[in-house]
CSV table of C-alpha atoms and ligand atoms in Angstrom, one decimal:
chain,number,residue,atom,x,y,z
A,1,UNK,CA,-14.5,-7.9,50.1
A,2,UNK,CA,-11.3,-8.7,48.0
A,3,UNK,CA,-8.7,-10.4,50.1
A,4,UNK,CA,-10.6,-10.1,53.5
A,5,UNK,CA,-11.7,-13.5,54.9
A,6,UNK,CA,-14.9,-15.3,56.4
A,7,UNK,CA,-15.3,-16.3,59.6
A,8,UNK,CA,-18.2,-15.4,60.8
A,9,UNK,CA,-21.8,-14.2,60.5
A,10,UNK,CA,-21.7,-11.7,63.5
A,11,UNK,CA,-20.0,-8.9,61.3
A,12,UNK,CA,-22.4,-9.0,57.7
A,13,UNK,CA,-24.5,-6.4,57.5
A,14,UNK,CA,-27.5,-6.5,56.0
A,15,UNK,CA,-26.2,-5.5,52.5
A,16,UNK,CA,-24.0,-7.7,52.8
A,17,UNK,CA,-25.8,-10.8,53.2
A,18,UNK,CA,-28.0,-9.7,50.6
A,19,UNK,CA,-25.4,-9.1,48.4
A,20,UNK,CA,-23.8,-13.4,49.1
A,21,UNK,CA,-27.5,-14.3,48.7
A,22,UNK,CA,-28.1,-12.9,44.9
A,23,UNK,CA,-24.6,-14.0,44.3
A,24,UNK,CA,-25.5,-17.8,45.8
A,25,UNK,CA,-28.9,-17.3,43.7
A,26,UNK,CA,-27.1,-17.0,40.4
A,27,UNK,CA,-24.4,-19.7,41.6
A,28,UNK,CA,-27.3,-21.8,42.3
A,29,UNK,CA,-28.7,-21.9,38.6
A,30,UNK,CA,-25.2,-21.9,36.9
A,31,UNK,CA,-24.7,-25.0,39.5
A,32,UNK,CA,-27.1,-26.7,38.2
A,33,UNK,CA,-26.8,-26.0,34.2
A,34,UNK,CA,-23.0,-27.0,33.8
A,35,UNK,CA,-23.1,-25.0,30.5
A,36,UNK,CA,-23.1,-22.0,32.1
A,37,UNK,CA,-19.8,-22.1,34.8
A,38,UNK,CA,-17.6,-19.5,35.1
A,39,UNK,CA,-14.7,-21.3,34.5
A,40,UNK,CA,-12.4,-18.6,34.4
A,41,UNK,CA,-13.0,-16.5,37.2
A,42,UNK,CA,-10.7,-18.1,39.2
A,43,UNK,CA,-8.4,-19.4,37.0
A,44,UNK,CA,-4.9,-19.8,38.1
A,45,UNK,CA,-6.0,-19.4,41.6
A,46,UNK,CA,-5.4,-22.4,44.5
A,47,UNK,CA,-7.1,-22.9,47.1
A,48,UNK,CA,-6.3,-25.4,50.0
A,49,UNK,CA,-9.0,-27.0,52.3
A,50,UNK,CA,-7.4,-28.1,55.9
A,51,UNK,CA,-10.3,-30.1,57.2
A,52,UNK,CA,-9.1,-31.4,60.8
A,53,UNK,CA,-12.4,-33.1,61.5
A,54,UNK,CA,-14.8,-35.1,59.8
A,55,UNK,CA,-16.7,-33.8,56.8
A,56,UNK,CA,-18.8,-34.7,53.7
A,57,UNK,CA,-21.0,-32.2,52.6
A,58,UNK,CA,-18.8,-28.7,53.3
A,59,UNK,CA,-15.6,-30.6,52.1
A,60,UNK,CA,-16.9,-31.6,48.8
A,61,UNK,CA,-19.1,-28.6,47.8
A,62,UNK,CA,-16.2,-26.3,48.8
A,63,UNK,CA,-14.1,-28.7,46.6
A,64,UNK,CA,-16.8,-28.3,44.1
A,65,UNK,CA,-17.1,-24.5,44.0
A,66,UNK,CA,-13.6,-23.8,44.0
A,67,UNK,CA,-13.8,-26.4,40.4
A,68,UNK,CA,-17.1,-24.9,38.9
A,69,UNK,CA,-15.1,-21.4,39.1
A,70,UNK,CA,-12.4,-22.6,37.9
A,71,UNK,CA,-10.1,-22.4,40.8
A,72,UNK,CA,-7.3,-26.0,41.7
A,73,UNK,CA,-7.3,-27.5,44.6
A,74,UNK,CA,-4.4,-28.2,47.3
A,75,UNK,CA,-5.1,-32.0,47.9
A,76,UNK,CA,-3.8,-32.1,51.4
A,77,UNK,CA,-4.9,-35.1,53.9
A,78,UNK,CA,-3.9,-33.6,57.7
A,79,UNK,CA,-3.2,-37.6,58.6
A,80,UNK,CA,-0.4,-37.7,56.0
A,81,UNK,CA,0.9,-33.6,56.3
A,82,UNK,CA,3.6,-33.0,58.4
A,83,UNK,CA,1.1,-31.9,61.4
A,84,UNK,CA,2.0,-35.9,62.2
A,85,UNK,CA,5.7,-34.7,62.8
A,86,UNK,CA,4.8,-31.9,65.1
A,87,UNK,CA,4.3,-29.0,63.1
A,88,UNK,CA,1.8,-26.4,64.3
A,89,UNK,CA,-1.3,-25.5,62.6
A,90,UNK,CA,0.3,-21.6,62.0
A,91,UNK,CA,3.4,-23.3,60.5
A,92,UNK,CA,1.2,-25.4,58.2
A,93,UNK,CA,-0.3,-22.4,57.2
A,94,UNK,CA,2.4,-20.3,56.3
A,95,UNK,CA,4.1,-23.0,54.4
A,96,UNK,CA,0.9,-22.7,52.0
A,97,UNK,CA,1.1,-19.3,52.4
A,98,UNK,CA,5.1,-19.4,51.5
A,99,UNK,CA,4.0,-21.1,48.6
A,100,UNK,CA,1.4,-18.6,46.9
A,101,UNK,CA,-1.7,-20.6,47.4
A,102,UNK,CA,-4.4,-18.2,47.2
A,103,UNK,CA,-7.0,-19.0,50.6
A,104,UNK,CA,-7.2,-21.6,53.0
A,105,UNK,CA,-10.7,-23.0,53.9
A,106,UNK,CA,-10.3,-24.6,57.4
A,107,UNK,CA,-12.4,-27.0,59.7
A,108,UNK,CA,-11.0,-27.4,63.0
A,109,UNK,CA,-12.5,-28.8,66.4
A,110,UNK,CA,-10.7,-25.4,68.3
A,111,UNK,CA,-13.3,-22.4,67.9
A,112,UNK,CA,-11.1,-19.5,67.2
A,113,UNK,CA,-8.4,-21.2,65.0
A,114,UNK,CA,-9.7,-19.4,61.8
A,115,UNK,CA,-9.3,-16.4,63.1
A,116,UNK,CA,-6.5,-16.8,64.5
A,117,UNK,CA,-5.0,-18.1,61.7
A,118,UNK,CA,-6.5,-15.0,59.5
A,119,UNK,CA,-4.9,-12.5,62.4
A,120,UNK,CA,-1.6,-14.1,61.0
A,121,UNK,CA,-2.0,-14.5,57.7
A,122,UNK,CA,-2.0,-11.9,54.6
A,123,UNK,CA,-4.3,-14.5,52.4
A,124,UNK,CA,-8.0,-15.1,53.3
A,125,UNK,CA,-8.9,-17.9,55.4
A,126,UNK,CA,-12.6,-19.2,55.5
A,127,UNK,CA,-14.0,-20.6,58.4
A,128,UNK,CA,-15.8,-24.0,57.4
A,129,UNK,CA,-16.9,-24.9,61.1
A,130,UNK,CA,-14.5,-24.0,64.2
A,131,UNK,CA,-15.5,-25.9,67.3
A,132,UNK,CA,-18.8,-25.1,69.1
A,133,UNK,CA,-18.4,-21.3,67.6
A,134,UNK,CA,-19.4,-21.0,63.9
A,135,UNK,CA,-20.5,-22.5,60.5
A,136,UNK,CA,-20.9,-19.4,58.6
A,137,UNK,CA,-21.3,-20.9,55.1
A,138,UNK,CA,-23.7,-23.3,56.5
A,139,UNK,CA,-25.9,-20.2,57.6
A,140,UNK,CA,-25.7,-18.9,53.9
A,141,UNK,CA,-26.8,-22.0,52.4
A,142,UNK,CA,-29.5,-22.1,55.1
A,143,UNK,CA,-30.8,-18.7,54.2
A,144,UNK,CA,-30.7,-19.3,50.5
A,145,UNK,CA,-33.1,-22.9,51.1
A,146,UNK,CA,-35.5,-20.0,53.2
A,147,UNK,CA,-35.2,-17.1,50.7
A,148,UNK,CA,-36.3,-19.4,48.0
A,149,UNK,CA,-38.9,-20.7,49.9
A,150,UNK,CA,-40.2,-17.4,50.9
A,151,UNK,CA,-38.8,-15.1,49.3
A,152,UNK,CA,-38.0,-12.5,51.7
A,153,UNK,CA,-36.8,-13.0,55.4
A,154,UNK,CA,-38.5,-10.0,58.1
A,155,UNK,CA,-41.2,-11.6,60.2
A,156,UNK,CA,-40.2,-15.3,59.2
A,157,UNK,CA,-40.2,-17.6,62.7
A,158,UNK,CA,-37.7,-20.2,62.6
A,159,UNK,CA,-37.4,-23.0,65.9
A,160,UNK,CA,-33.7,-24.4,66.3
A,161,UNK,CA,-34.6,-28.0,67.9
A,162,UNK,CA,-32.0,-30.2,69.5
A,163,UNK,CA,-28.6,-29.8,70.9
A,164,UNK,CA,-27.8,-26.0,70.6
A,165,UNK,CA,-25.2,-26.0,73.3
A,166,UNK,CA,-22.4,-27.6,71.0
A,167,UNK,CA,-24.2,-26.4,67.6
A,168,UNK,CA,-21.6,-24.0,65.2
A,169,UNK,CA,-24.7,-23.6,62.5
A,170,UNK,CA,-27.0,-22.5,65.5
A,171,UNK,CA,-25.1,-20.0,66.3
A,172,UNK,CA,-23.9,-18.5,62.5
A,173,UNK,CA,-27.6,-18.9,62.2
A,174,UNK,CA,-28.7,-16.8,64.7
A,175,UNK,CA,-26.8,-13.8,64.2
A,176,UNK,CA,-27.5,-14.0,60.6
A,177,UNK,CA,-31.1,-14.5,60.7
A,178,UNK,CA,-31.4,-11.8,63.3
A,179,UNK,CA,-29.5,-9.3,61.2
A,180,UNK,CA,-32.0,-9.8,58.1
A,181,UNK,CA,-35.2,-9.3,60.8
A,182,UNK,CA,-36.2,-12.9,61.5
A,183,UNK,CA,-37.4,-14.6,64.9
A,184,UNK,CA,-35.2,-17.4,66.3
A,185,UNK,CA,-36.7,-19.5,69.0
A,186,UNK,CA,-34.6,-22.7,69.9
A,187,UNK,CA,-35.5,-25.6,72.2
A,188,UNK,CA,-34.8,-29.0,73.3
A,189,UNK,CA,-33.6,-30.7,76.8
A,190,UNK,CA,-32.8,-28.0,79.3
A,191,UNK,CA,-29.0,-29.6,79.3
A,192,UNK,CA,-28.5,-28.9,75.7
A,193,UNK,CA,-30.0,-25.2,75.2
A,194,UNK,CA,-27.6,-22.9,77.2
A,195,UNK,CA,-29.1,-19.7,78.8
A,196,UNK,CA,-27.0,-17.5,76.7
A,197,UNK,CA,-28.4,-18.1,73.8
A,198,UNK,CA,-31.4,-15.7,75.1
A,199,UNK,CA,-28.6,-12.7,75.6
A,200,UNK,CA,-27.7,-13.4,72.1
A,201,UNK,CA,-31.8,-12.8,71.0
A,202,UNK,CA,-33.0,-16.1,70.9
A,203,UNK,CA,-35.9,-16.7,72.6
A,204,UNK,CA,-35.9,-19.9,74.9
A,205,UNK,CA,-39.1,-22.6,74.5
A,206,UNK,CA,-39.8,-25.4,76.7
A,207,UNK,CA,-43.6,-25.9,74.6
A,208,UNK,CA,-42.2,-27.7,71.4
A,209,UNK,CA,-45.8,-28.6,70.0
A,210,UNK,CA,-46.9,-25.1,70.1
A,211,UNK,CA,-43.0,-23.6,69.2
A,212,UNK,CA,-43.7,-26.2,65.9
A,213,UNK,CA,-47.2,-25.1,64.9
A,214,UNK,CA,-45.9,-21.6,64.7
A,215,UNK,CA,-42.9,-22.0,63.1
A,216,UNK,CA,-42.5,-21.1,59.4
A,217,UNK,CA,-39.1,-23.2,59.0
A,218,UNK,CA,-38.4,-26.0,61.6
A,219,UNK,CA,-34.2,-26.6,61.9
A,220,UNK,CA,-33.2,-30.1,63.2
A,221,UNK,CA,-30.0,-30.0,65.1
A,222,UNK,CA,-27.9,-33.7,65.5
A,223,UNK,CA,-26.5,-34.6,68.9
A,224,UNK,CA,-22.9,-33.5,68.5
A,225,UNK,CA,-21.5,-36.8,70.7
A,226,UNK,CA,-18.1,-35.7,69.2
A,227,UNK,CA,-18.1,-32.4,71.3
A,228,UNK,CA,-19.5,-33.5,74.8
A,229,UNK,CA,-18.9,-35.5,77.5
A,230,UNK,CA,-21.9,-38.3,78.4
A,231,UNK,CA,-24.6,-37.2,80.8
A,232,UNK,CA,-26.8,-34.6,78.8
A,233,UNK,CA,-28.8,-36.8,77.7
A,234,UNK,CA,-30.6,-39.6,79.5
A,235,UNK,CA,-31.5,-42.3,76.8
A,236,UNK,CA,-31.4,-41.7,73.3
A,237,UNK,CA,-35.1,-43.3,72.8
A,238,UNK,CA,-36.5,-40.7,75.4
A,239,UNK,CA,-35.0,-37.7,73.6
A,240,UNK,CA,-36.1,-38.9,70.2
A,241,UNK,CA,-39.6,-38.8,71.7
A,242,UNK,CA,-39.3,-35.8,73.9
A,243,UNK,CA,-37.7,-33.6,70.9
A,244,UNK,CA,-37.3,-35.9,68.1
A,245,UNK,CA,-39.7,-34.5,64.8
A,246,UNK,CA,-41.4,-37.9,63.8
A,247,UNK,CA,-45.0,-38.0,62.5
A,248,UNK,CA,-47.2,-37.0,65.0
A,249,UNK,CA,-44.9,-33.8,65.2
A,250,UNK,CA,-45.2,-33.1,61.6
A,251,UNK,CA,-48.8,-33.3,61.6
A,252,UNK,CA,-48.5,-29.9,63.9
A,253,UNK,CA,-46.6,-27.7,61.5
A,254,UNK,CA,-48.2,-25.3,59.4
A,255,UNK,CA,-49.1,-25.9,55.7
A,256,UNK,CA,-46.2,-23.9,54.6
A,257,UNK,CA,-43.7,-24.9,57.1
A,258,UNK,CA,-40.4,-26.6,55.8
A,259,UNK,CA,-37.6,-28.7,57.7
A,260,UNK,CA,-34.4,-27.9,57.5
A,261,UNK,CA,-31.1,-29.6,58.6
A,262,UNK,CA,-27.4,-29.1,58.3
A,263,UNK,CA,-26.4,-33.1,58.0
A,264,UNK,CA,-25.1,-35.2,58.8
A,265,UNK,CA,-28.7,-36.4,59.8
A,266,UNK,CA,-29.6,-39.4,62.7
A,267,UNK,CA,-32.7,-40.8,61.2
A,268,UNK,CA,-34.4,-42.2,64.1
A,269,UNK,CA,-32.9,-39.7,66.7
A,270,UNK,CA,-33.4,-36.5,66.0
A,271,UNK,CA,-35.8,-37.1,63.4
A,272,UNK,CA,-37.6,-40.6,62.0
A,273,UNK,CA,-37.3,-41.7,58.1
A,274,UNK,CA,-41.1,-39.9,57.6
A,275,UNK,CA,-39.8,-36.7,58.3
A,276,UNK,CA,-36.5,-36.9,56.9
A,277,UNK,CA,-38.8,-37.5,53.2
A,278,UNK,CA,-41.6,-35.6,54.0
A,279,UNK,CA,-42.3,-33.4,50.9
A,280,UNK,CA,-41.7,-30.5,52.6
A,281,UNK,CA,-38.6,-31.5,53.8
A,282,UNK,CA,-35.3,-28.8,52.3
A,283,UNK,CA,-33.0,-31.3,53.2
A,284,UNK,CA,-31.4,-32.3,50.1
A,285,UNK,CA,-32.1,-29.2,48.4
A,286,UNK,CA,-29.8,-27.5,51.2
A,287,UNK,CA,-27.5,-29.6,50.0
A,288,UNK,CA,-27.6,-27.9,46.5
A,289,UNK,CA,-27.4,-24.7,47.5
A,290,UNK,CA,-24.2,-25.6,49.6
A,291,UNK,CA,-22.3,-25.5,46.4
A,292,UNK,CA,-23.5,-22.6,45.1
A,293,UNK,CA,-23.2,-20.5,48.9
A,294,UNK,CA,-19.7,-21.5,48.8
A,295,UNK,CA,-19.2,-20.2,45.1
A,296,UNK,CA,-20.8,-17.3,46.5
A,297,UNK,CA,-17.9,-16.9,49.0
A,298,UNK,CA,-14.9,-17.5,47.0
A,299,UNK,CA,-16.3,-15.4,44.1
A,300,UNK,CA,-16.7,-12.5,46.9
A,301,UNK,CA,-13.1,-13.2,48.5
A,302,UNK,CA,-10.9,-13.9,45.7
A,303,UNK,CA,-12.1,-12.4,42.5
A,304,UNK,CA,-13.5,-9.2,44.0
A,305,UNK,CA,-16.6,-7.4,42.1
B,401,LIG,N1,-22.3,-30.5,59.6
B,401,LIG,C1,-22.6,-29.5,60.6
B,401,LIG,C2,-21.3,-29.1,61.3
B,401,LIG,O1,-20.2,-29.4,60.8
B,401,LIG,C3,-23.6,-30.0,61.6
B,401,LIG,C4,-23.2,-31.3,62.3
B,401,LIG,O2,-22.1,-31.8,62.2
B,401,LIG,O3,-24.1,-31.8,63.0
B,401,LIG,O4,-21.4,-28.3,62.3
């Protein structure tokens, strides 16, 4: 995988996924026992995040990765980059590029502009969230919160809830999970769960209690305001009810269930503070494992085997 870059889910094959997942396994222990980081793996390498929107958790556990491995950092705020003056997002690129900085790691509301920028580029460029399109590191983290849950993946049932029209980790998450043999059903108001989502093998459900009570792992989705006009939803306290996850909810799921969500979370929305701290709640621990995934990545891009 030396040298080629990550944008998407759509193209991992199974082997593949498995392979980021043991990786993002180990990564996940040496994480967590400082002793243990690989410090040299990528030493002497520099990597650049361009984050054009907002961004806690992928920013700082990419930051993170790239350190634990060893790697430096391009500390580069878009408000105060020549982007201000008028220069493209290509140009901004190449000048890294012209510069020898190893891969770019870019967030950008325009779904596409990683790849784009990887058609004309010669170093790798990871996709940390383009648009409505996709999240793909965010799908690896996810799978790594459900593999050590379960274990193994074919036959598991997971139900996207919430706004799945304007949602990048949906989508990774879909074509993932259906590549490694797991059921996706999504739901939530009819204005926010687009029809195509069934040609891309989701299955669509409008009966959220039963949808829930079957589901091994339930996966919150936030309104994405940012991305969408007003007029999809009617009143935020009727959708919390409608498809929020508060208690009565939770008492449907299944022993072994857990709840997942990407973050940033709006307690009270999508789901209340009881569910956000229920015990079986992989919330924070998805968190974790966001560092490690992203080790993962960079390990598999930039120092090969
Ligand atoms: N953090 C995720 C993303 O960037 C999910 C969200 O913002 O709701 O897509």
């Amino acid at each position: 995988m030396k040298g080629r870059s990550f944008l998407s889910t759509a193209n991992l094959s199974p082997a593949e996924l498995q392979q980021l997942l043991s990786l993002s396994q180990n990564y996940c222990d040496v994480n967590n026992n400082h002793r243990l980081l690989p410090h040299k793996l990528l030493r002497g390498k520099m990597i650049a995040p361009l984050f054009f929107e907002a961004s806690t958790r992928t920013k700082v556990s990419f930051e993170r990765a790239a350190r634990n491995l060893g790697a430096d950092l391009v500390d580069l705020q878009i408000g105060a980059s020549s982007i201000i003056k008028g220069e493209s997002v290509l140009e901004t690129a190449r000048t890294l590029q012209a510069m020898a900085i190893d891969a770019l790691v870019v967030r950008h509301a325009s779904s596409g502009l990683p790849a784009f920028l990887a058609d004309n580029l010669h170093i790798p460029v990871i996709n940390a969230g383009d648009g409505w399109h996709e999240h793909p590191t965010q799908a690896l983290l996810d799978l790594l919160t459900i593999s050590q849950e379960f274990g193994s993946f074919a036959g598991l049932n997971v139900l996207f809830l919430g706004d799945i029209r304007h949602s990048r980790v949906a989508r990774s998450n879909l074509f993932a999970m259906q590549t490694l043999g797991i059921k996706v059903r999504m739901a939530g108001p009819p204005t926010l769960v687009p029809p195509e989502m069934k040609a891309l093998g989701a299955e669509i459900v409008r009966d959220i209690d039963q949808a829930a009570a079957e589901a091994d792992v339930v996966y919150l989705l936030r309104i994405q305001w940012e991305r969408q006009q007003s007029g999809f939803v009617s009143s935020l306290s009727e959708y919390s009810k409608l498809y929020g996850m508060d208690e009565e909810r939770l008492a449907l799921l299944q022993s072994h269930a857990i709840l997942l969500h990407p973050g940033p979370a709006n307690v009270g929305v999508e789901l209340s503070a009881a569910a956000y701290a229920w015990p079986r709640s992989r919330i924070e621990a998805q968190v974790n494992n966001g560092v490690a995934a992203r080790m993962a990545v960079l390990h598999w891009l930039l120092a090969g085997d």
